[in-house]
Amino acid sequence: MAVITLTRPEARRIAVRAALLDATVPKDLLELVQGIAMLRVELTTTIAPAADHSCWSRLGSSYRPVDTERALSEGALFERGWMLRPMSDLGLYLAGMRTWADRTKTRGWMDDNAAFARSILDRIADEGPKTSRDIPDEAVAPWPSTGWTNNRNVTQMLECLHMAGELAVVGRAGRLRIWDLAERVFAAVPEVPALEARRIRSERLLTACGIMRDSIAVSPTELHGTVPVGEPATIDGVPGKWRVDPAQLDRPFEGRTVLLSPFDRLMTDPQRVVRLFEFDYALEMYKPAETRIWGQFALPILHGDRLVGKVDARSERDTGRFLVHRVHEDEPFDRVTRSAVEAEIESFASWLRLRVVRG
């Protein structure tokens, strides 16, 4: 098979366009999620929840968080592994749900607590959707962990039943997930055999990325090992082997300026970000304040086909302020870039119903 050779700008434009971050706006939420294959669920409120931020980045001010809540509760989307996906893709995950407990070595703990699991399922079947606070801890064997999940038996059993396909997320009460029986939520779709599902999911990932490293580690939290899809490619001056979506080749590109969530689809693979965009970035929310370079939750700035800087900001909802500590310019902005970035900061703050304050 012939290897496609791309320049770095060509590869960047493919990545940006595939992530639906060029000037073409998706027609609605479902087209957006189908295009980028998932919305990351990360509920940090330093700026905005990741799924809402990613939707705003593509749909603009017409998007409202209630749109995603409604799509989840009405069955247009389903949640798995802290990612929202189109319900039309459910069949690609059913085989993995059946084998999840064995593959993750949680089967023993679930078997030891089989009566606890049955009690949860029966309670939800009889009384309707529940949060973790509605479920008594009836575990006979505590969840073993040296971390924050140690002995958190209710939340861990709910998560296990979720990943095993017994429970589904139908909404949230604050930060708590609301659980219902999967059989009452999931669409009746045929199960795609595991190997075929892995290939199709690899294709979905490549479509969403446009171009990705030819590596099984491109998105370990999303797909534990891709299969070769698309066309092999090399990028001038960029190390490594790559795979490109042929549907993205030789297409026009019109860019725009947008503030990205650190959990945006474009930022999925840090190695790709470094190699394609030559962008120095790290999410520093878990670092001590004195060791941070860019800020607690710095937002990458996309300008055209380049990642050009970061906005260190914070949403202060109690005071109605979008507090901008600093705009980091990787290289000094020209007048056009600075104007576009400032306009985007104002637009984002307005969507958040906050006013921009510097400081």
Short mmCIF file of C-alpha atoms in Angstrom, two decimals:
data_model
loop_
_atom_site.label_atom_id
_atom_site.label_comp_id
_atom_site.label_asym_id
_atom_site.label_seq_id
_atom_site.Cartn_x
_atom_site.Cartn_y
_atom_site.Cartn_z
CA MET A 1 0.00 0.00 0.00
CA ALA A 2 1.37 3.42 -0.97
CA VAL A 3 2.29 5.69 1.91
CA ILE A 4 0.79 9.18 1.79
CA THR A 5 3.19 12.04 2.48
CA LEU A 6 1.85 15.17 4.13
CA THR A 7 3.30 18.46 5.27
CA ARG A 8 2.84 19.44 8.88
CA PRO A 9 0.32 22.22 7.98
CA GLU A 10 -1.66 19.72 5.86
CA ALA A 11 -1.75 17.27 8.77
CA ARG A 12 -2.81 19.97 11.22
CA ARG A 13 -5.66 21.07 8.99
CA ILE A 14 -6.85 17.50 8.64
CA ALA A 15 -6.86 17.16 12.43
CA VAL A 16 -8.69 20.44 13.01
CA ARG A 17 -11.29 19.81 10.32
CA ALA A 18 -11.95 16.24 11.50
CA ALA A 19 -12.47 17.55 15.04
CA LEU A 20 -15.17 19.89 13.67
CA LEU A 21 -13.16 22.93 14.70
CA ASP A 22 -12.87 24.56 11.31
CA ALA A 23 -15.31 27.18 10.05
CA THR A 24 -18.00 24.60 9.20
CA VAL A 25 -20.50 24.35 12.06
CA PRO A 26 -22.33 21.05 12.75
CA LYS A 27 -26.08 21.32 12.31
CA ASP A 28 -26.93 19.95 15.76
CA LEU A 29 -25.68 18.14 18.85
CA LEU A 30 -26.14 14.62 17.49
CA GLU A 31 -24.21 15.37 14.30
CA LEU A 32 -21.47 16.83 16.48
CA VAL A 33 -21.17 13.76 18.72
CA GLN A 34 -21.31 11.40 15.75
CA GLY A 35 -18.55 13.40 14.08
CA ILE A 36 -16.09 13.39 16.97
CA ALA A 37 -17.26 9.97 18.29
CA MET A 38 -17.55 11.01 21.95
CA LEU A 39 -17.93 13.83 24.44
CA ARG A 40 -15.71 13.56 27.47
CA VAL A 41 -17.60 13.80 30.78
CA GLU A 42 -15.46 15.83 33.17
CA LEU A 43 -17.47 17.83 35.67
CA THR A 44 -14.86 20.31 36.86
CA THR A 45 -16.39 23.76 37.15
CA THR A 46 -13.16 25.74 37.11
CA ILE A 47 -14.33 26.98 33.70
CA ALA A 48 -17.22 24.76 32.55
CA PRO A 49 -17.94 21.01 32.38
CA ALA A 50 -15.93 19.49 29.55
CA ALA A 51 -18.85 18.20 27.48
CA ASP A 52 -20.58 21.58 27.54
CA HIS A 53 -17.37 23.41 26.69
CA SER A 54 -16.66 21.08 23.75
CA CYS A 55 -20.19 21.57 22.44
CA TRP A 56 -19.92 25.36 22.70
CA SER A 57 -16.60 25.23 20.82
CA ARG A 58 -18.42 23.71 17.85
CA LEU A 59 -22.03 24.90 18.06
CA GLY A 60 -21.49 28.33 19.57
CA SER A 61 -24.01 30.26 21.63
CA SER A 62 -26.96 28.25 20.30
CA TYR A 63 -25.87 25.32 22.51
CA ARG A 64 -27.27 24.97 26.03
CA PRO A 65 -26.24 22.33 28.61
CA VAL A 66 -29.86 21.20 28.77
CA ASP A 67 -29.44 19.95 25.18
CA THR A 68 -26.99 17.27 26.29
CA GLU A 69 -29.03 16.44 29.38
CA ARG A 70 -32.10 15.94 27.22
CA ALA A 71 -30.22 13.83 24.66
CA LEU A 72 -29.02 11.53 27.45
CA SER A 73 -32.39 11.26 29.20
CA GLU A 74 -34.25 10.68 25.91
CA GLY A 75 -31.85 8.00 24.69
CA ALA A 76 -30.14 9.81 21.81
CA LEU A 77 -26.84 9.47 23.69
CA PHE A 78 -25.51 6.93 26.16
CA GLU A 79 -22.69 7.19 28.65
CA ARG A 80 -19.91 4.68 29.11
CA GLY A 81 -16.50 5.12 30.70
CA TRP A 82 -17.16 8.83 31.37
CA MET A 83 -17.83 9.49 27.70
CA LEU A 84 -21.07 10.30 25.92
CA ARG A 85 -21.64 8.51 22.62
CA PRO A 86 -24.43 8.23 20.04
CA MET A 87 -26.96 5.55 20.92
CA SER A 88 -26.56 4.35 17.32
CA ASP A 89 -23.08 3.12 18.34
CA LEU A 90 -24.33 1.05 21.29
CA GLY A 91 -23.97 -2.27 19.47
CA LEU A 92 -20.22 -1.65 19.23
CA TYR A 93 -19.93 -1.82 23.04
CA LEU A 94 -22.24 -4.67 24.00
CA ALA A 95 -19.64 -7.44 23.54
CA GLY A 96 -17.19 -5.49 25.69
CA MET A 97 -19.81 -5.03 28.39
CA ARG A 98 -20.33 -8.79 28.66
CA THR A 99 -16.63 -9.45 29.21
CA TRP A 100 -15.72 -6.30 31.12
CA ALA A 101 -15.69 -7.82 34.62
CA ASP A 102 -13.37 -10.65 33.58
CA ARG A 103 -11.04 -8.39 31.61
CA THR A 104 -10.69 -5.91 34.47
CA LYS A 105 -10.39 -8.53 37.22
CA THR A 106 -13.42 -7.26 39.11
CA ARG A 107 -15.35 -10.51 38.71
CA GLY A 108 -14.20 -11.89 42.05
CA TRP A 109 -15.33 -8.83 44.00
CA MET A 110 -18.66 -8.74 42.17
CA ASP A 111 -19.22 -12.45 42.80
CA ASP A 112 -18.43 -12.01 46.50
CA ASN A 113 -21.05 -9.25 46.57
CA ALA A 114 -23.62 -10.89 44.28
CA ALA A 115 -26.43 -10.33 46.77
CA PHE A 116 -25.49 -6.65 47.05
CA ALA A 117 -25.56 -6.27 43.27
CA ARG A 118 -28.93 -8.02 43.06
CA SER A 119 -30.32 -5.77 45.79
CA ILE A 120 -29.30 -2.65 43.82
CA LEU A 121 -30.87 -3.93 40.60
CA ASP A 122 -34.08 -4.96 42.38
CA ARG A 123 -34.36 -1.62 44.17
CA ILE A 124 -34.01 0.36 40.93
CA ALA A 125 -36.40 -2.01 39.13
CA ASP A 126 -39.05 -1.52 41.80
CA GLU A 127 -38.55 2.12 42.77
CA GLY A 128 -37.11 3.76 39.65
CA PRO A 129 -33.85 5.62 38.98
CA LYS A 130 -31.52 6.22 41.92
CA THR A 131 -28.30 8.02 42.81
CA SER A 132 -25.56 6.50 44.94
CA ARG A 133 -26.97 8.32 47.99
CA ASP A 134 -30.20 6.34 47.65
CA ILE A 135 -28.43 2.97 47.87
CA PRO A 136 -27.50 1.42 51.23
CA ASP A 137 -24.11 -0.23 51.53
CA GLU A 138 -24.83 -3.95 51.81
CA ALA A 139 -21.41 -5.18 50.65
CA VAL A 140 -19.99 -8.17 52.48
CA ALA A 141 -16.54 -7.70 50.97
CA PRO A 142 -15.23 -4.11 50.89
CA TRP A 143 -13.83 -2.63 47.71
CA PRO A 144 -10.04 -3.03 48.01
CA SER A 145 -7.98 -0.01 47.05
CA THR A 146 -5.09 2.04 48.36
CA GLY A 147 -6.59 5.17 46.76
CA TRP A 148 -9.67 7.34 47.15
CA THR A 149 -12.03 4.51 46.13
CA ASN A 150 -11.09 2.35 49.14
CA ASN A 151 -14.26 0.93 50.77
CA ARG A 152 -16.52 3.09 48.54
CA ASN A 153 -18.65 0.06 47.97
CA VAL A 154 -21.85 1.64 46.63
CA THR A 155 -20.20 3.86 44.02
CA GLN A 156 -17.89 1.06 42.92
CA MET A 157 -20.69 -1.49 42.56
CA LEU A 158 -22.79 0.99 40.58
CA GLU A 159 -19.81 1.62 38.31
CA CYS A 160 -19.19 -2.10 37.89
CA LEU A 161 -22.83 -2.77 37.02
CA HIS A 162 -22.68 0.15 34.61
CA MET A 163 -19.56 -1.06 32.82
CA ALA A 164 -20.97 -4.59 32.72
CA GLY A 165 -24.07 -3.31 30.92
CA GLU A 166 -26.59 -3.77 33.76
CA LEU A 167 -27.10 -0.09 34.60
CA ALA A 168 -27.23 3.07 32.49
CA VAL A 169 -26.78 6.76 33.31
CA VAL A 170 -29.96 8.74 32.62
CA GLY A 171 -28.95 12.08 34.09
CA ARG A 172 -27.28 13.83 37.01
CA ALA A 173 -28.36 15.35 40.29
CA GLY A 174 -25.58 17.84 40.84
CA ARG A 175 -22.42 15.79 40.42
CA LEU A 176 -24.15 12.47 41.17
CA ARG A 177 -25.10 10.16 38.32
CA ILE A 178 -28.70 8.96 38.16
CA TRP A 179 -28.92 5.25 37.42
CA ASP A 180 -31.62 3.15 35.77
CA LEU A 181 -31.74 -0.39 34.46
CA ALA A 182 -29.95 -0.58 31.12
CA GLU A 183 -32.77 -2.69 29.69
CA ARG A 184 -35.12 0.28 30.22
CA VAL A 185 -32.71 2.77 28.65
CA PHE A 186 -30.67 1.16 25.90
CA ALA A 187 -32.01 0.81 22.40
CA ALA A 188 -32.70 -2.71 21.14
CA VAL A 189 -29.73 -3.06 18.81
CA PRO A 190 -27.80 -6.16 17.71
CA GLU A 191 -24.46 -6.87 19.34
CA VAL A 192 -21.51 -6.41 16.98
CA PRO A 193 -18.90 -9.19 17.43
CA ALA A 194 -15.90 -8.01 19.44
CA LEU A 195 -13.27 -8.05 16.68
CA GLU A 196 -15.54 -6.33 14.18
CA ALA A 197 -16.56 -3.80 16.82
CA ARG A 198 -12.92 -3.00 17.53
CA ARG A 199 -12.28 -2.36 13.85
CA ILE A 200 -15.34 -0.13 13.48
CA ARG A 201 -14.48 1.78 16.64
CA SER A 202 -10.97 2.28 15.28
CA GLU A 203 -12.52 3.72 12.13
CA ARG A 204 -14.74 6.01 14.22
CA LEU A 205 -11.67 7.21 16.11
CA LEU A 206 -9.74 7.90 12.90
CA THR A 207 -12.70 9.79 11.43
CA ALA A 208 -12.81 11.94 14.57
CA CYS A 209 -9.06 12.54 14.59
CA GLY A 210 -8.46 12.78 10.83
CA ILE A 211 -4.88 11.71 11.36
CA MET A 212 -3.46 9.77 14.28
CA ARG A 213 -0.31 8.00 15.33
CA ASP A 214 -0.02 4.42 14.10
CA SER A 215 0.08 3.12 17.66
CA ILE A 216 -2.15 1.06 19.92
CA ALA A 217 -1.72 3.79 22.56
CA VAL A 218 -3.34 6.73 20.76
CA SER A 219 -6.35 6.81 23.11
CA PRO A 220 -6.06 4.19 25.86
CA THR A 221 -9.00 5.49 27.89
CA GLU A 222 -11.25 5.36 24.82
CA LEU A 223 -10.11 2.27 22.93
CA HIS A 224 -7.57 -0.12 24.39
CA GLY A 225 -5.67 -0.85 21.19
CA THR A 226 -6.72 0.27 17.73
CA VAL A 227 -6.46 -1.81 14.57
CA PRO A 228 -4.86 -0.45 11.37
CA VAL A 229 -7.45 1.62 9.52
CA GLY A 230 -7.30 4.36 6.92
CA GLU A 231 -4.12 4.90 4.93
CA PRO A 232 -0.51 4.84 6.15
CA ALA A 233 1.12 8.26 6.13
CA THR A 234 4.28 10.13 6.92
CA ILE A 235 4.53 13.82 7.81
CA ASP A 236 7.51 15.86 6.65
CA GLY A 237 9.72 16.73 9.60
CA VAL A 238 7.53 14.83 12.07
CA PRO A 239 8.72 11.55 13.61
CA GLY A 240 6.70 8.38 13.71
CA LYS A 241 4.25 6.46 11.56
CA TRP A 242 0.74 7.79 11.04
CA ARG A 243 -2.68 6.75 9.75
CA VAL A 244 -4.84 9.21 7.83
CA ASP A 245 -8.54 9.20 6.98
CA PRO A 246 -8.59 9.28 3.15
CA ALA A 247 -11.91 11.15 3.22
CA GLN A 248 -10.04 14.11 4.72
CA LEU A 249 -7.46 14.41 1.94
CA ASP A 250 -7.48 17.29 -0.57
CA ARG A 251 -10.34 19.13 1.11
CA PRO A 252 -10.50 22.92 1.49
CA PHE A 253 -9.84 24.43 4.90
CA GLU A 254 -11.10 27.59 6.53
CA GLY A 255 -10.03 28.06 10.12
CA ARG A 256 -11.28 30.09 13.03
CA THR A 257 -10.27 31.05 16.56
CA VAL A 258 -11.64 29.12 19.53
CA LEU A 259 -10.86 28.45 23.19
CA LEU A 260 -10.66 24.72 23.79
CA SER A 261 -11.34 22.61 26.83
CA PRO A 262 -8.24 20.70 27.98
CA PHE A 263 -10.40 17.59 27.41
CA ASP A 264 -11.34 18.51 23.83
CA ARG A 265 -11.16 15.88 21.09
CA LEU A 266 -8.26 17.77 19.48
CA MET A 267 -6.25 17.35 22.68
CA THR A 268 -6.95 13.60 23.08
CA ASP A 269 -3.44 12.34 22.29
CA PRO A 270 -0.75 14.52 23.94
CA GLN A 271 1.97 13.07 21.69
CA ARG A 272 0.03 14.11 18.61
CA VAL A 273 -0.41 17.60 20.05
CA VAL A 274 3.34 17.93 20.53
CA ARG A 275 4.35 16.53 17.17
CA LEU A 276 1.73 18.09 14.89
CA PHE A 277 1.14 21.40 16.62
CA GLU A 278 4.51 21.84 18.37
CA PHE A 279 2.47 22.91 21.36
CA ASP A 280 3.86 22.89 24.90
CA TYR A 281 0.96 22.15 27.21
CA ALA A 282 0.06 20.29 30.37
CA LEU A 283 -3.13 20.27 32.42
CA GLU A 284 -1.92 21.55 35.79
CA MET A 285 -5.04 21.35 37.94
CA TYR A 286 -3.47 18.64 40.10
CA LYS A 287 -0.12 20.40 40.50
CA PRO A 288 0.76 22.59 43.49
CA ALA A 289 0.09 26.23 42.60
CA GLU A 290 3.74 27.20 42.94
CA THR A 291 4.83 24.69 40.28
CA ARG A 292 2.31 25.67 37.59
CA ILE A 293 3.47 27.27 34.37
CA TRP A 294 0.23 27.99 32.50
CA GLY A 295 -2.34 28.01 35.30
CA GLN A 296 -4.74 25.66 37.07
CA PHE A 297 -6.99 25.01 34.07
CA ALA A 298 -5.44 26.82 31.10
CA LEU A 299 -7.48 26.74 27.89
CA PRO A 300 -5.60 25.98 24.65
CA ILE A 301 -6.13 28.64 21.99
CA LEU A 302 -6.75 27.36 18.46
CA HIS A 303 -6.18 29.96 15.75
CA GLY A 304 -6.66 28.59 12.25
CA ASP A 305 -4.58 25.41 12.14
CA ARG A 306 -2.25 26.39 14.99
CA LEU A 307 -2.39 26.12 18.74
CA VAL A 308 -0.94 29.51 19.61
CA GLY A 309 -1.31 29.98 23.36
CA LYS A 310 -3.29 29.42 26.54
CA VAL A 311 -5.84 31.40 28.52
CA ASP A 312 -5.42 31.11 32.29
CA ALA A 313 -8.91 31.90 33.55
CA ARG A 314 -11.55 30.94 36.06
CA SER A 315 -15.34 31.12 36.20
CA GLU A 316 -16.52 32.84 39.38
CA ARG A 317 -20.25 32.24 39.27
CA ASP A 318 -20.95 33.71 42.69
CA THR A 319 -19.60 37.10 41.56
CA GLY A 320 -20.61 36.76 37.89
CA ARG A 321 -17.01 37.12 36.71
CA PHE A 322 -14.92 35.34 34.11
CA LEU A 323 -11.58 36.10 35.68
CA VAL A 324 -8.74 36.12 33.13
CA HIS A 325 -5.42 35.93 34.94
CA ARG A 326 -3.26 35.86 31.84
CA VAL A 327 -3.19 35.12 28.13
CA HIS A 328 -0.02 33.17 27.37
CA GLU A 329 1.23 33.90 23.84
CA ASP A 330 3.49 31.09 22.65
CA GLU A 331 4.81 33.58 20.11
CA PRO A 332 3.83 37.27 20.20
CA PHE A 333 0.37 37.67 18.66
CA ASP A 334 -0.08 39.97 15.72
CA ARG A 335 -2.96 42.46 15.77
CA VAL A 336 -5.37 40.14 13.94
CA THR A 337 -4.66 37.17 16.23
CA ARG A 338 -4.93 39.24 19.40
CA SER A 339 -8.21 40.75 18.28
CA ALA A 340 -9.63 37.31 17.43
CA VAL A 341 -8.56 35.86 20.79
CA GLU A 342 -10.04 38.77 22.74
CA ALA A 343 -13.32 38.47 20.83
CA GLU A 344 -13.45 34.75 21.60
CA ILE A 345 -12.84 35.34 25.31
CA GLU A 346 -15.73 37.81 25.36
CA SER A 347 -17.98 35.41 23.43
CA PHE A 348 -17.21 32.50 25.74
CA ALA A 349 -17.77 34.57 28.87
CA SER A 350 -21.06 35.84 27.47
CA TRP A 351 -22.21 32.29 26.82
CA LEU A 352 -21.31 31.45 30.41
CA ARG A 353 -23.33 34.53 31.45
CA LEU A 354 -20.27 36.04 33.04
CA ARG A 355 -18.42 39.30 32.46
CA VAL A 356 -14.72 39.37 31.65
CA VAL A 357 -12.52 40.76 34.40
CA ARG A 358 -8.72 40.93 34.16
CA GLY A 359 -6.64 40.17 37.17
#
